[in-house]
XYZ file of C-alpha atoms in Angstrom:
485
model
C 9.343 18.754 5.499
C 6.533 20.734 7.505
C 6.953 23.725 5.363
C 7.126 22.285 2.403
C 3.726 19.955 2.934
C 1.925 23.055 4.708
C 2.689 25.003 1.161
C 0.904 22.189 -0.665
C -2.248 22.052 2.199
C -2.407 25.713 1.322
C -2.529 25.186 -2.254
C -4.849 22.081 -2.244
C -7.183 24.384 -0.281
C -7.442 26.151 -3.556
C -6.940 23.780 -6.092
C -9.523 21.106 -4.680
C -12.611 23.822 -4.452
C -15.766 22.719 -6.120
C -17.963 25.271 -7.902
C -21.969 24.144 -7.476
C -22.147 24.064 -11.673
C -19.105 21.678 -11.060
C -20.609 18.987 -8.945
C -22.097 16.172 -10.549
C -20.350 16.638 -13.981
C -18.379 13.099 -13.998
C -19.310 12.138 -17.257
C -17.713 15.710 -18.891
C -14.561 17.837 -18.150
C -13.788 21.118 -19.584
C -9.976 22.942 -18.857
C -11.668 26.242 -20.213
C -10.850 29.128 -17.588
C -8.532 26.143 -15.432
C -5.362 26.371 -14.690
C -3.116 23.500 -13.502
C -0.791 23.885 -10.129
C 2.364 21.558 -10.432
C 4.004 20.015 -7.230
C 7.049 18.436 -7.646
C 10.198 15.936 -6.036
C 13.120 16.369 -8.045
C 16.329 14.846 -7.362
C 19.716 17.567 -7.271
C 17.034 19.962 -6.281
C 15.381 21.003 -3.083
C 11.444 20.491 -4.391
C 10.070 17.447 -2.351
C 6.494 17.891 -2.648
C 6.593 21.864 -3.770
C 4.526 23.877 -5.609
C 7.020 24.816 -8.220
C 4.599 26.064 -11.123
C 1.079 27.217 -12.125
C 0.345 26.260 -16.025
C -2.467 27.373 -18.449
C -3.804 26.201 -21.545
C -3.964 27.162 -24.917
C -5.209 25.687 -27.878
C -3.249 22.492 -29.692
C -4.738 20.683 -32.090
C -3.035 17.997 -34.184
C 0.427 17.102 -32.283
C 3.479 16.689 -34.354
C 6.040 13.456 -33.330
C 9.013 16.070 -32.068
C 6.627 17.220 -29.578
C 6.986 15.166 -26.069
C 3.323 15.101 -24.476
C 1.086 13.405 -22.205
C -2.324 12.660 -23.244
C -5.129 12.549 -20.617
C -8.781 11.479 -21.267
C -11.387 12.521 -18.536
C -13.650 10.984 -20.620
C -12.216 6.892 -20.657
C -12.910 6.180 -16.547
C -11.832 2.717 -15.184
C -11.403 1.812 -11.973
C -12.027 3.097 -8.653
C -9.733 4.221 -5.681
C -9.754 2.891 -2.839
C -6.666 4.233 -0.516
C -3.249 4.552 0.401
C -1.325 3.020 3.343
C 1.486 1.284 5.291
C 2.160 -1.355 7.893
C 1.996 -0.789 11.472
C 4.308 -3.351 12.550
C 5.434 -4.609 16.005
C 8.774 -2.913 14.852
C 7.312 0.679 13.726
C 5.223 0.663 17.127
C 8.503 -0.017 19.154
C 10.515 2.314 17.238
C 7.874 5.438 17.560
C 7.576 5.005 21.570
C 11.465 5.754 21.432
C 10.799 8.533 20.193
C 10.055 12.111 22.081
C 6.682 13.374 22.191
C 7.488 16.531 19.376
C 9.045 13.715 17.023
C 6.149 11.308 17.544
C 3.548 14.388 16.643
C 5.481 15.026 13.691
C 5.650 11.585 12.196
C 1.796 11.455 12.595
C 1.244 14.324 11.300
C 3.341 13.775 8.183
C 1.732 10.563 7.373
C -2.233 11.059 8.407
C -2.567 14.907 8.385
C -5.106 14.891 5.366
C -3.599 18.939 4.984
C -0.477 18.834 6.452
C 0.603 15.082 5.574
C 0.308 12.724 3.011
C -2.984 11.675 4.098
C -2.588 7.874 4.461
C -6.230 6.111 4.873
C -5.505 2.416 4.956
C -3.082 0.319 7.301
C -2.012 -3.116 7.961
C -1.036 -4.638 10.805
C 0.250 -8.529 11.515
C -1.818 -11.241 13.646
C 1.253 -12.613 15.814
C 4.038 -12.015 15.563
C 6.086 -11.406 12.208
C 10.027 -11.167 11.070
C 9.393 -7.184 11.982
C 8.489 -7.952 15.599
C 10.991 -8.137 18.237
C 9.842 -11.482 19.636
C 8.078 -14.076 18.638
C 4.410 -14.595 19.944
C 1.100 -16.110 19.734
C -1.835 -15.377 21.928
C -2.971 -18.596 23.153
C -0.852 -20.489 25.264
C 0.317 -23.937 23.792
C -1.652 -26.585 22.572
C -4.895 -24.407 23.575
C -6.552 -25.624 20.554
C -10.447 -24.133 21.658
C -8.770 -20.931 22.581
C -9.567 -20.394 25.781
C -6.695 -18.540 26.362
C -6.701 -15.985 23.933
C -5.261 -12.683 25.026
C -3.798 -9.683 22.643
C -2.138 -8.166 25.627
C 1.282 -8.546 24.046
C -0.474 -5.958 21.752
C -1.544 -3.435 23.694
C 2.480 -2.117 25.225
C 3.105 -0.823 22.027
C 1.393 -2.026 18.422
C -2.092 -1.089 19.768
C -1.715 2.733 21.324
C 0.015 3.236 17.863
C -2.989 2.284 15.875
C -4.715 4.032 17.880
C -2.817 7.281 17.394
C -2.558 6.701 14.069
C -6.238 6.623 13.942
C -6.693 9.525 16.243
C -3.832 11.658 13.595
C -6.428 10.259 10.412
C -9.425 12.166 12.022
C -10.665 9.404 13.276
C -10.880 6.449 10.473
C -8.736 4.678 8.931
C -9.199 1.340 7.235
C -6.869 -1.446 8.943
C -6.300 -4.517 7.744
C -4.329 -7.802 9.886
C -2.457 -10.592 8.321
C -0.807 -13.733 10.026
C 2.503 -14.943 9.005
C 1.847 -18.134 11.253
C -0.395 -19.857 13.309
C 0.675 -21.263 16.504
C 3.457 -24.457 16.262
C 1.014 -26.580 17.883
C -1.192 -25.989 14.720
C 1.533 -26.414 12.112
C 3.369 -29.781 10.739
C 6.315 -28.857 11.325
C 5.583 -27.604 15.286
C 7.228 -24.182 14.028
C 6.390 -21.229 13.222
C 9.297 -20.334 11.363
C 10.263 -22.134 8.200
C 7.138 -22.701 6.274
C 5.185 -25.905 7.345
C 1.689 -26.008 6.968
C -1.655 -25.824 8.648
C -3.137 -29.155 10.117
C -6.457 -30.268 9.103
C -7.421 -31.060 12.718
C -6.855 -27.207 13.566
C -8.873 -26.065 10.176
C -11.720 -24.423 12.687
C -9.520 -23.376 15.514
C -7.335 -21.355 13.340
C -10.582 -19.762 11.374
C -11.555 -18.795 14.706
C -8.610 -17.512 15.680
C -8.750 -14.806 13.273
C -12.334 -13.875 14.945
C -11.447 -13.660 17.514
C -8.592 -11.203 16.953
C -10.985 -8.937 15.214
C -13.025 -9.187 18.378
C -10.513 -8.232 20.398
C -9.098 -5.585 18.642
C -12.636 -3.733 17.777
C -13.211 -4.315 21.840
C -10.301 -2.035 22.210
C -11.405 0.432 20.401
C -9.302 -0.587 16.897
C -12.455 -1.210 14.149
C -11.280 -3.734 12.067
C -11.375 -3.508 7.750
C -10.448 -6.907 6.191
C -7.909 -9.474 6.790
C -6.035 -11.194 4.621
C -5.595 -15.157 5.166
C -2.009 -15.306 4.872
C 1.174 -13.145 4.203
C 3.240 -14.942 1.369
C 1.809 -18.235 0.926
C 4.379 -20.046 -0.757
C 7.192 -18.480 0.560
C 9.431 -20.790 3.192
C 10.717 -18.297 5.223
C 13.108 -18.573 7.790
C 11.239 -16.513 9.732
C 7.394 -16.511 11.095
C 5.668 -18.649 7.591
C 2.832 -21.454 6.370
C 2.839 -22.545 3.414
C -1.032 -22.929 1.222
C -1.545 -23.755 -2.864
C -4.245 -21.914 -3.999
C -6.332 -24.781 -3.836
C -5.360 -25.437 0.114
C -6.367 -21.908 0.596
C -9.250 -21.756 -1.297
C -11.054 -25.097 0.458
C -9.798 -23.560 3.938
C -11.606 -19.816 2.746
C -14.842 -21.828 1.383
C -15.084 -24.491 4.012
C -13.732 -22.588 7.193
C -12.610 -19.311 6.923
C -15.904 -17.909 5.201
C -18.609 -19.607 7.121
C -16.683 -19.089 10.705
C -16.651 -15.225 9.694
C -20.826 -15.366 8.765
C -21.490 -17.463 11.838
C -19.526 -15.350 14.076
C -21.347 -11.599 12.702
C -17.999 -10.825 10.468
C -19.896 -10.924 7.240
C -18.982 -7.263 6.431
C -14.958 -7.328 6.814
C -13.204 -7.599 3.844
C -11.229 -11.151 2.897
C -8.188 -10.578 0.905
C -6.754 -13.967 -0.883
C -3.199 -14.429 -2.043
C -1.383 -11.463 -0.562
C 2.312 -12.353 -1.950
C 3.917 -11.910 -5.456
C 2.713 -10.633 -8.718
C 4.580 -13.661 -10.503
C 2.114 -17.070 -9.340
C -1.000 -14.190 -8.961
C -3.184 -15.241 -12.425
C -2.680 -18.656 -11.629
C -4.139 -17.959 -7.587
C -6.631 -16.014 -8.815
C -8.242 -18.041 -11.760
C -8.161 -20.873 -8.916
C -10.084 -18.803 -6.027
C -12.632 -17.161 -8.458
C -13.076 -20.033 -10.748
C -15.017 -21.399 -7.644
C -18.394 -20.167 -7.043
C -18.241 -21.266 -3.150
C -14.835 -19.707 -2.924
C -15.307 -16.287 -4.552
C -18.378 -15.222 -2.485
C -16.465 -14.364 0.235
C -13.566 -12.865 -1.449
C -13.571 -8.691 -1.443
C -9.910 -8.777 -3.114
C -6.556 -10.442 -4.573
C -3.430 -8.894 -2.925
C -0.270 -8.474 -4.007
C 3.688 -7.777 -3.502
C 6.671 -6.667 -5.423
C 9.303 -9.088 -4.586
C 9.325 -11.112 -7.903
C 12.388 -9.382 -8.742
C 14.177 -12.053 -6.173
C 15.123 -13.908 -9.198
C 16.754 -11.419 -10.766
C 13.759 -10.525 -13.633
C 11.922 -7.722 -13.871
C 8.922 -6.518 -12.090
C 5.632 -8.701 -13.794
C 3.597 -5.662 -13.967
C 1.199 -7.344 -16.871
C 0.233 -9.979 -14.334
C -2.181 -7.713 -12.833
C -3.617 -6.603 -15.669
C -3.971 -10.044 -17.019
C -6.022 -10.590 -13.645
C -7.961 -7.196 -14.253
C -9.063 -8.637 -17.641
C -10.116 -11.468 -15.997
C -11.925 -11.003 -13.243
C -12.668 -7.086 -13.096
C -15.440 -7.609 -9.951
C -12.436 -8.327 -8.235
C -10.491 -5.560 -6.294
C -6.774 -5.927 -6.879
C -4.733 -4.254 -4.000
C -1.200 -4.018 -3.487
C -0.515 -5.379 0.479
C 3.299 -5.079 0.637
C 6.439 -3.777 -0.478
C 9.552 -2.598 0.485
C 13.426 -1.404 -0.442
C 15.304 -4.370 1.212
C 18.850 -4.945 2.455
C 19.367 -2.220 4.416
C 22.050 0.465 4.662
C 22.344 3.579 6.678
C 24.499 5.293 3.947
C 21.693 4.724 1.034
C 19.389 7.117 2.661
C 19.532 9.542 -0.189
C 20.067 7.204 -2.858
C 17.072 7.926 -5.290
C 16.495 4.670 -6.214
C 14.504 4.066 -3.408
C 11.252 6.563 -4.239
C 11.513 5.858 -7.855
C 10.908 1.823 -6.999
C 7.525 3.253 -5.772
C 6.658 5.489 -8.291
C 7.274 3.109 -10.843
C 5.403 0.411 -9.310
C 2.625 2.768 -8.404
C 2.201 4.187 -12.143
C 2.205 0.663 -13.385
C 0.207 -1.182 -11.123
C -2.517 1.297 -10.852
C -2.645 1.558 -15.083
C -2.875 -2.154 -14.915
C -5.969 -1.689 -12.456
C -5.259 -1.624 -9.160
C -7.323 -0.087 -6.368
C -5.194 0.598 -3.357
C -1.583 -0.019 -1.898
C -0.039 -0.508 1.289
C 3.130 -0.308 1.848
C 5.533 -2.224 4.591
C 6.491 -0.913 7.919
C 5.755 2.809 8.303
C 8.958 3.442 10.288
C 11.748 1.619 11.192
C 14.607 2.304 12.990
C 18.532 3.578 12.911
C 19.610 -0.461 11.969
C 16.515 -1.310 9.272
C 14.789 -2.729 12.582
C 13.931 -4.221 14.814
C 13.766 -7.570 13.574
C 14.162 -10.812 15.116
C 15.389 -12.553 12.584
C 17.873 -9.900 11.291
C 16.014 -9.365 7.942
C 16.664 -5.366 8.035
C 15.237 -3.435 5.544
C 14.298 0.328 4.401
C 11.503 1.794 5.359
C 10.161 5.691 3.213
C 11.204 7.103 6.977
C 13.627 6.070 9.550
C 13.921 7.085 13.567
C 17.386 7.303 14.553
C 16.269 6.598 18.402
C 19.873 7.653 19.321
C 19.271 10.843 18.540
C 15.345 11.085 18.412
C 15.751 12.706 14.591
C 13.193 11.052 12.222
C 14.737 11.174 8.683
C 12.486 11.157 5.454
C 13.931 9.279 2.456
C 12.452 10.435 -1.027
C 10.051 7.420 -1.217
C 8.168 9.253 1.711
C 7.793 11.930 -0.872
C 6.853 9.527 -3.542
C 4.048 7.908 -1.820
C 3.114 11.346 -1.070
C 2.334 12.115 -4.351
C -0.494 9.367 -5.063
C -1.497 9.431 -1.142
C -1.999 13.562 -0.629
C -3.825 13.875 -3.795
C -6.053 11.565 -5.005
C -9.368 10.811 -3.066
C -11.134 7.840 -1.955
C -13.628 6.903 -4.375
C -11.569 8.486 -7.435
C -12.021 7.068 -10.829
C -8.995 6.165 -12.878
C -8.950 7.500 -16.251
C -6.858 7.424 -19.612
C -3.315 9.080 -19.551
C -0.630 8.309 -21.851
C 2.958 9.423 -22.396
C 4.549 10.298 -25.834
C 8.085 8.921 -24.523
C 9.884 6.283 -22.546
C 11.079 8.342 -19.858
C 7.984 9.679 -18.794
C 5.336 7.416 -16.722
C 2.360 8.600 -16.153
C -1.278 7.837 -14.725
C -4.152 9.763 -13.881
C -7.603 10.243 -11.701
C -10.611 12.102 -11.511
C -11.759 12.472 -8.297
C -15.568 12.988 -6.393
C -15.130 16.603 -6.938
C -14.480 16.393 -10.556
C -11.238 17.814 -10.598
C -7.869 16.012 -12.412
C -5.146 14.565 -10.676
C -2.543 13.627 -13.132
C 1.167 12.090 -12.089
C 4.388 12.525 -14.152
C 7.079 10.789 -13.310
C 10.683 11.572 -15.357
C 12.720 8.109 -14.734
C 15.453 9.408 -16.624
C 18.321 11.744 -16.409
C 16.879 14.188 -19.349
C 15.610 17.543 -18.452
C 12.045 17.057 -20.647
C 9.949 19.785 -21.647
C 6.460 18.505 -22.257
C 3.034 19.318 -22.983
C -0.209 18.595 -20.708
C -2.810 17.880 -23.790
C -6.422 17.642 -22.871
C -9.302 17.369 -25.487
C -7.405 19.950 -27.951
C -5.831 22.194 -25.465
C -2.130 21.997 -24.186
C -0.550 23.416 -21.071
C 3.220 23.306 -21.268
C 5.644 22.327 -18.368
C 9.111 20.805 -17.753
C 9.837 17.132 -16.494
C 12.495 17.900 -14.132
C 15.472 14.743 -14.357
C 14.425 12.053 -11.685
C 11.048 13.741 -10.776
C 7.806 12.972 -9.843
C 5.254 15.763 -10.270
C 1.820 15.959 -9.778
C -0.364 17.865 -11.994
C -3.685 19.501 -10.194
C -6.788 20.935 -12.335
C-alpha cells in the first residue's frame, strides 16, 4: 500500500501543477498540449491506486454508436465539494491503541497523508455512546437534568487522543462533526437508551444544551468542532443506543430549542445537519424542515445513509436528486454507510469497494457535496460492539497480530478522497454504456478530475471525449480509475 500511494503523491506532484496563464480560467478548459495520467484499482490485478497509463488526445469529431465513450463538459459546473471522511468511533479509537506504534503511523498516514494517503478532510464522531462503543455511556450522571455534572472524560482514554492524531496526521484541520444516538434514559420515555423511545418535552432545553456543551468541551481540549447533526437515524428503533423524531418533532425541537440554545450560547457558526438516516423518507424530511422559514435558518445541510436496501429494493439514488431540485441552497451530505454483516473470509470479496463507488458516482451526480463514511477501522471480529452488530469497515486491525489489512473499498474511497479538492466544482460527465459509471470535477486549480468506474466483467476500451478531442484508454473489468488532466 505505501508504495503504491507514494507512486501516485509523486505523480499528483506533477499532474496537479498550475501554470500562472492557468489560474483563474474556471469558466474555459482547453486539453490542447494536456495529457491525462490514469490511476487505477482493478480486480484479478495488482493496480490499487496505480498509475497504470499516460493518455493524449487527438482530434474526434462526430462519434459513431459502436464507439464506447465518456463525455465530459468543463463547461456545465454544478455543485461544489465539500470533503471526504469517516467515523471515529469509540470502536476505531479502541482498536488503533491496540495497535503498535509503526502500525498506528501507517494507518494515519494512509488515511490523512494529503501525498501519501487518501487525504480524508472531514470526520464524525458520536455524542455518547453508540452500538460501535464498547460500553454504554452518558456524561452526566442520572437524572442531572441542569447538567451539572457533565464530564467527557470517558472520552479522553481513547476516542479523543485519536481525533487528535487524526488531526495532527491531516496537517492540522480537519472538519469533525458529532452525532448522538441517545440522550440520557432519564430524558427518554421509555427510561432507555436502547430501543427507540423518544425525547421528553420537559428535557427539550437540557438536551439542546447538552449538545453545547459537548462542543465546549471538546474545542476546550483542543478538538475544534464543525457541525453536529441532531440525531443518527431518526426513525429507526434500534436495539441498540436510539430516539425516535418525525420530521416535524425534529424540526419544532431545531426551531424552538436546538437553534436558539446554539445562538445564545456563541455556536452560531457550527454547522446543523437535519435528518442524517436513509435516502428512502429524505424528500419527505426535507420538504418538512425547509418548508419552514423558522426551521431552515439554522439548517447548513440534509444528511443521509445507504441502508434503504434493508428491504430488499434497490438503492433510491433519485431521492437526492429530487431533494437537489428542490431545495439546491441546501447542502446534501452523505453521513454514513457501511458493508454490514461481517465476515473475516469476505475481505477480498470485491463487492465491498464497488458498493462505494457506485454510491459515490450516483450520489454525487445527483448533487451531493461530501460523504462520510462509518467507522474508520474496526477490528479482527467487525468490532467492538456492544450490542454485537459487527460490521466491515474499508480497513481492519487484526490486534492479534498488529497487521492492519486494507480491503478494496479503502482503495475506492481513495479515488474520490486523494483527488478531488475542497471547493471543486462538479461538472457534466456522461457514459455511452451501462457498465461504465462515471462523474467528474474541476477543481480550484482548474485541472479535471474525472472517475470511471467498470461495474462489469467486460474488458472495455473507451474513449475520453472532451470538446472534439478524444484520448483513448481501457476500462479494466471491476475497476475504478481515475482520470487526471
Amino acid at each position: 500500500m505505501k508504495r503504491l500511494i507514494a507512486g501516485v503523491a509523486a505523480t499528483m506532484l506533477l499532474a496537479c501543477q498550475t501554470s500562472p496563464s492557468e489560474k483563474g480560467t474556471a469558466a474555459t478548459f482547453s486539453t490542447e498540449g494536456k495529457q491525462v495520467i490514469a490511476v487505477t484499482t482493478a480486480d484479478s490485478t495488482d493496480l490499487r491506486l496505480t498509475v497504470n497509463d499516460t493518455l493524449s488526445f487527438t482530434d474526434m469529431a462526430q462519434p459513431v454508436e459502436s464507439q464506447v465513450l465518456v463525455f465530459v463538459d468543463p463547461g456545465k459546473e454544478f455543485q461544489h465539494y465539500e470533503g471526504i471522511g469517516a467515523a471515529l468511533t469509540d470502536a476505531s479509537a479502541e482498536t488503533f491503541y491496540k495497535l503498535p506504534k509503526a502500525a498506528q503511523d501507517e494507518f494515519l498516514k494512509a488515511h490523512f497523508d494529503k501525498q501519501n494517503g487518501i487525504g480524508y478532510n472531514f470526520a464524525r464522531t458520536n455524542i455518547n455512546s453508540c452500538d460501535f462503543s464498547s460500553d454504554m455511556y452518558t456524561y452526566v450522571q442520572d437524572g442531572d437534568k441542569e447538567l451539572k455534572t457533565f464530564d467527557i472524560a470517558h472520552d479522553k482514554k481513547f476516542k479523543l487522543p485519536f481525533i487528535k492524531a487524526s488531526i495532527a496526521a491531516a496537517g492540522g484541520k480537519l472538519n469533525l462533526f458529532a452525532s448522538p444516538w441517545s440522550p440520557p434514559a432519564f430524558m427518554k420515555d421509555n427510561n432507555d437508551m436502547l430501543k427507540g423511545g423518544k425525547l421528553k418535552p420537559e428535557f427539550y432545553n437540557s438536551w439542546a444544551m447538552y449538545y453545547t456543551k459537548f462542543i465546549k468541551a471538546y474545542e476546550a481540549e483542543g478538538v475544534p468542532v464543525w457541525g453536529i447533526s441532531i440525531q443518527n437515524e431518526p426513525m429507526a428503533t434500534q436495539r441498540w443506543e436510539s430516539c425516535i423524531y418525525t420530521a416535524e418533532e425534529e424540526r419544532d425541537f431545531l426551531k424552538n430549542h436546538l437553534g436558539p440554545t446554539m445562538e445564545k450560547e456563541g455556536l452560531k457558526d457550527k454547522k446543523i445537519i437535519v435528518w442524517d438516516h436513509n435516502r428512502d423518507l429524505i424528500y419527505q424530511r426535507a420538504q418538512t424542515y425547509f418548508s419552514d422559514a423558522a426551521a431552515s435558518k439554522y439548517i447548513w445541510g440534509i444528511g443521509f445513509h445507504w441502508y434503504e436496501d434493508w428491504s430488499g429494493g434497490l438503492p433510491m439514488y433519485d431521492n437526492i436528486r429530487r431533494v437537489h431540485e428542490s431545495f439546491p441552497d441546501k447542502h446534501i451530505f452523505f453521513t454514513e454507510g457501511c458493508a454490514e454483516s461481517f465476515d473475516s473470509t469476505r475481505y477480498k470479496a470485491w463487492v465491498l469497494g464497488e458498493e462505494y463507488g457506485r454510491s459515490m458516482i450516483n450520489d454525487f451526480n445527483n448533487g451531493m457535496v461530501g460523504f462520510t463514511d462509518w467507522n474508520i477501522l474496526l477490528d479482527e471480529t467487525g468490532g467492538p460492539n456492544h450490542v454485537q452488530n459487527f460490521c466491515f469497515a474499508p480497513v481492519h486491525a487484526d490486534t492479534r497480530t498488529g497487521q492492519l489489512i486494507y480491503t478494496n473499498a479503502y482503495y475506492y474511497i481513495g479515488h474520490f478522497s486523494k483527488f478531488i479538492q475542497p471547493g471543486a466544482k462538479r461538472v457534466a460527465a456522461a457514459a455511452s454504456r451501462s457498465q461504465l459509471l462515471t462523474t467528474a470535477f474541476r477543481n480550484p486549480d482548474g485541472k479535471l478530475v474525472v472517475i470511471v468506474m467498470n461495474q462489469s466483467d467486460k474488458k472495455t476500451p473507451y474513449h475520453l471525449w472532451i470538446n472534439g478531442k478524444a484520448a483513448e484508454t481501457v476500462a479494466l473489468p471491476h475497476s475504478i480509475t481515475t482520470l487526471l488532466l
